[in-house]
Amino acid sequence: MKDTLKHKGKRNQLADLVASKGIKNADVLEAIRTIPRHLFMDSGFEHHAYQDKAFPIAADQTISQPYTVAYQTELLQIKPGDKVLEIGTGSGYQTAVLLFLKAKVYTVERQLSLFKKTKLFFEKMGYRPKRFVFGDGYKGMPEEAPFDGILVTAGAPRVPKALLSQLKIGGRLVIPVGEDSQTMLLITRSSEKEFERRECGTFRFVPLLEDKN
Ligand code: SAH
């Protein structure tokens, strides 16, 4: 698959649509204008890539809706050089958005087939997260903590304590919490022991799977 002017045109329209839904951060919108989402999807879905919808990827997972990616990223308020942990790499599209914003990205995926596929894809495309780990996101990445931002891209039944403890003071956790549908939570660590919590709308994600081992 290639990236063509036609794709670029459709991306501009998608970014305009995402902006019309309320996303204001210019860098986030530029990421949507720039990153070739169709290359992150299976060829059967390629021509749907610039609709504002989630689509199936491997291992029964989905690539998140562009608006949702933009919304979560905007909540994180990333500055260049920030250390960001992503839970649920999936297709890698959100990872690419974080890299576009010049974050140092650490990302975790727990489906082996998807991990392998996306790892090869990152190499092919030249996307370079600091670390891409096959593992359980409930545990975060303690050896790399603390983080300026942590982004969970699957619906969590609860807020994992490990993730709270891996935030810097002033750091932010963006996490959808709930079973059938999820409330987007923005949790800011205001001091060693204090966390501020804001509810930011209702979304629908695939579940953040608990480790069965
Ligand atoms: N950011 C991705 C979203 C993929 S959907 C994208 O836009 O493509 C959510 C992803 O979270 C899936 O790939 C799923 O396999 C992964 N996931 C689910 N439970 C997990 C866990 N406990 N740890 C890490 N990843 C998990």
XYZ file of C-alpha atoms and ligand atoms in Angstrom:
239
model
C 0.000 0.000 0.000
C 1.058 3.543 -0.691
C 0.285 6.975 0.610
C -1.129 9.166 -2.161
C -2.470 12.695 -2.597
C -5.955 11.239 -2.483
C -5.233 9.786 0.966
C -3.811 13.129 2.029
C -6.992 14.895 0.876
C -9.163 12.498 2.844
C -6.981 13.020 5.917
C -7.496 16.778 5.689
C -11.251 16.212 5.641
C -10.983 13.852 8.614
C -8.945 16.395 10.589
C -11.559 19.083 9.786
C -14.302 16.747 10.983
C -12.432 15.964 14.216
C -11.917 19.722 14.745
C -15.644 20.340 14.182
C -16.345 17.821 16.975
C -14.395 20.005 19.393
C -10.688 19.126 19.183
C -8.656 22.336 19.379
C -5.038 21.280 19.859
C -3.329 22.255 16.585
C -0.552 19.677 16.921
C -3.052 16.867 17.457
C -4.985 17.950 14.349
C -1.728 18.135 12.401
C -0.957 14.556 13.489
C -4.279 13.434 11.980
C -3.509 15.357 8.781
C -0.100 13.699 8.549
C -0.222 10.079 9.761
C -1.313 7.596 7.068
C -3.995 5.779 9.089
C -4.825 3.481 6.155
C -1.400 1.849 6.484
C -2.221 0.803 10.071
C -5.251 -1.157 8.892
C -5.776 -4.458 7.087
C -6.133 -4.006 3.341
C -9.828 -4.977 3.430
C -10.599 -1.873 5.484
C -8.159 0.463 3.809
C -10.740 2.563 1.998
C -12.636 3.156 5.258
C -9.527 4.493 6.965
C -10.525 8.144 6.839
C -13.976 7.698 8.278
C -14.210 8.754 11.892
C -14.805 5.186 13.073
C -13.113 2.339 14.909
C -12.331 -0.729 12.748
C -11.285 -4.320 13.408
C -7.554 -5.142 13.430
C -5.954 -8.501 14.293
C -6.791 -10.612 17.387
C -10.385 -9.285 17.732
C -9.117 -5.818 18.629
C -9.895 -2.448 17.083
C -8.061 0.618 15.898
C -9.666 3.422 17.917
C -11.873 6.063 16.325
C -9.763 9.069 15.237
C -11.875 11.453 17.322
C -11.239 9.310 20.401
C -7.493 9.187 19.693
C -7.457 12.974 19.297
C -9.562 13.501 22.422
C -7.413 11.284 24.647
C -4.240 12.845 23.275
C -5.546 16.365 23.854
C -6.350 15.507 27.484
C -2.752 14.352 27.988
C -1.365 17.816 27.044
C 1.970 16.507 25.815
C 5.055 18.670 25.503
C 8.028 17.629 23.341
C 10.295 15.290 25.302
C 7.575 14.139 27.735
C 7.736 10.508 28.810
C 4.458 8.850 27.905
C 3.311 5.305 28.633
C 0.646 3.841 26.372
C -1.303 0.751 27.434
C -2.742 -1.163 24.459
C -0.536 -0.537 21.411
C -2.916 -2.319 19.045
C -2.357 -1.094 15.487
C 0.177 1.475 16.658
C -1.807 4.440 15.327
C -2.077 6.151 18.705
C 1.628 5.451 19.252
C 2.384 7.263 15.988
C 0.308 10.247 17.153
C 2.311 10.411 20.396
C 5.581 10.175 18.456
C 4.415 12.951 16.123
C 4.042 15.150 19.235
C 7.691 14.340 20.020
C 6.942 12.360 23.159
C 9.258 9.602 24.337
C 6.874 6.709 24.009
C 6.766 3.491 26.023
C 4.012 1.153 24.889
C 2.616 -2.218 26.014
C 0.486 -4.776 24.153
C -0.700 -8.066 25.574
C -1.884 -9.901 22.429
C 1.183 -11.662 21.067
C 0.017 -11.806 17.437
C -0.731 -8.100 17.424
C 2.518 -7.278 19.217
C 4.524 -9.154 16.556
C 2.619 -7.637 13.667
C 2.877 -4.072 14.943
C 6.544 -4.505 15.851
C 7.374 -5.375 12.229
C 5.197 -2.509 11.019
C 6.985 0.040 13.236
C 10.336 -1.173 11.892
C 9.138 -0.930 8.310
C 7.726 2.580 8.817
C 10.573 3.899 10.952
C 8.375 4.603 13.997
C 10.600 4.461 17.061
C 9.014 4.174 20.472
C 11.655 4.075 23.246
C 10.278 0.688 24.230
C 7.598 -1.598 22.850
C 6.877 -4.413 25.261
C 4.744 -7.536 25.092
C 3.148 -7.692 28.527
C 0.327 -6.812 30.879
C -0.598 -3.150 30.976
C -2.191 -3.410 34.440
C 1.366 -3.450 35.752
C 2.481 -0.398 33.764
C 6.247 -0.216 33.224
C 7.727 0.279 36.711
C 11.333 0.096 35.501
C 10.802 3.208 33.314
C 8.579 5.204 35.717
C 7.762 7.958 36.501
C 5.860 9.218 33.462
C 4.526 12.649 32.490
C 1.528 10.955 30.926
C -0.108 7.532 30.868
C -2.718 6.698 28.264
C -4.912 3.597 28.424
C -6.574 2.716 25.110
C -8.837 -0.107 26.341
C -11.799 -0.045 28.738
C -10.607 -0.760 32.282
C -12.951 -2.173 34.953
C -11.053 -0.087 37.551
C -8.093 2.274 37.734
C -4.971 0.111 38.207
C -3.047 1.295 41.287
C 0.268 0.572 39.570
C -0.502 3.205 36.935
C -1.251 5.881 39.552
C 2.001 5.138 41.324
C 3.976 5.511 38.058
C 2.866 9.127 37.453
C 5.168 12.073 38.124
C 3.806 14.776 40.393
C 1.799 16.880 37.942
C 1.544 13.889 35.580
C -1.726 12.799 33.972
C -3.474 9.485 33.498
C -6.140 9.281 30.804
C -8.184 6.119 31.198
C -11.653 4.950 30.107
C -13.269 3.158 33.066
C -16.374 0.970 32.952
C -17.750 -2.319 31.656
C -20.129 -1.893 28.677
C -19.365 1.740 28.098
C -16.669 3.777 29.788
C -16.332 7.127 31.464
C -13.158 8.867 30.329
C -11.208 9.862 33.422
C -8.434 12.424 33.533
C -6.498 11.854 36.753
C -3.780 14.342 37.658
C -1.280 13.585 40.405
C -1.234 16.802 42.416
C 1.145 15.555 45.134
C 2.756 12.317 46.287
C -0.528 11.140 47.802
C -3.178 13.316 46.108
C -4.926 12.783 42.798
C -7.460 15.053 41.113
C -10.071 13.316 39.043
C -12.172 14.729 36.228
C -14.852 12.906 34.223
C -14.666 13.648 30.517
C -17.567 11.975 28.710
C -18.672 8.478 27.722
C -16.902 6.234 25.217
C -16.858 2.620 24.091
C -13.629 0.601 24.013
C -12.614 -3.052 23.795
C -11.862 -4.348 27.317
C -8.532 -4.028 29.075
C -7.954 -7.711 29.703
C -7.000 -8.952 33.147
C -3.986 -11.215 33.361
C -5.120 -14.782 33.892
C -1.762 -16.117 35.005
N -4.240 2.276 20.541
C -4.789 1.188 19.785
C -6.072 0.686 20.425
C -6.211 -0.760 20.254
S -7.603 -1.441 21.126
C -5.072 1.573 18.350
O -5.532 2.693 18.101
O -4.887 0.748 17.474
C -6.906 -1.777 22.723
C -5.681 -2.621 22.753
O -5.383 -2.919 24.125
C -5.780 -3.951 22.051
O -4.734 -4.069 21.140
C -5.655 -4.984 23.176
O -5.031 -6.181 22.787
C -4.836 -4.220 24.197
N -4.947 -4.702 25.577
C -6.027 -5.235 26.183
N -5.739 -5.552 27.466
C -4.428 -5.215 27.668
C -3.537 -5.304 28.793
N -3.928 -5.808 29.970
N -2.276 -4.842 28.611
C -1.851 -4.327 27.436
N -2.658 -4.230 26.343
C -3.924 -4.670 26.456
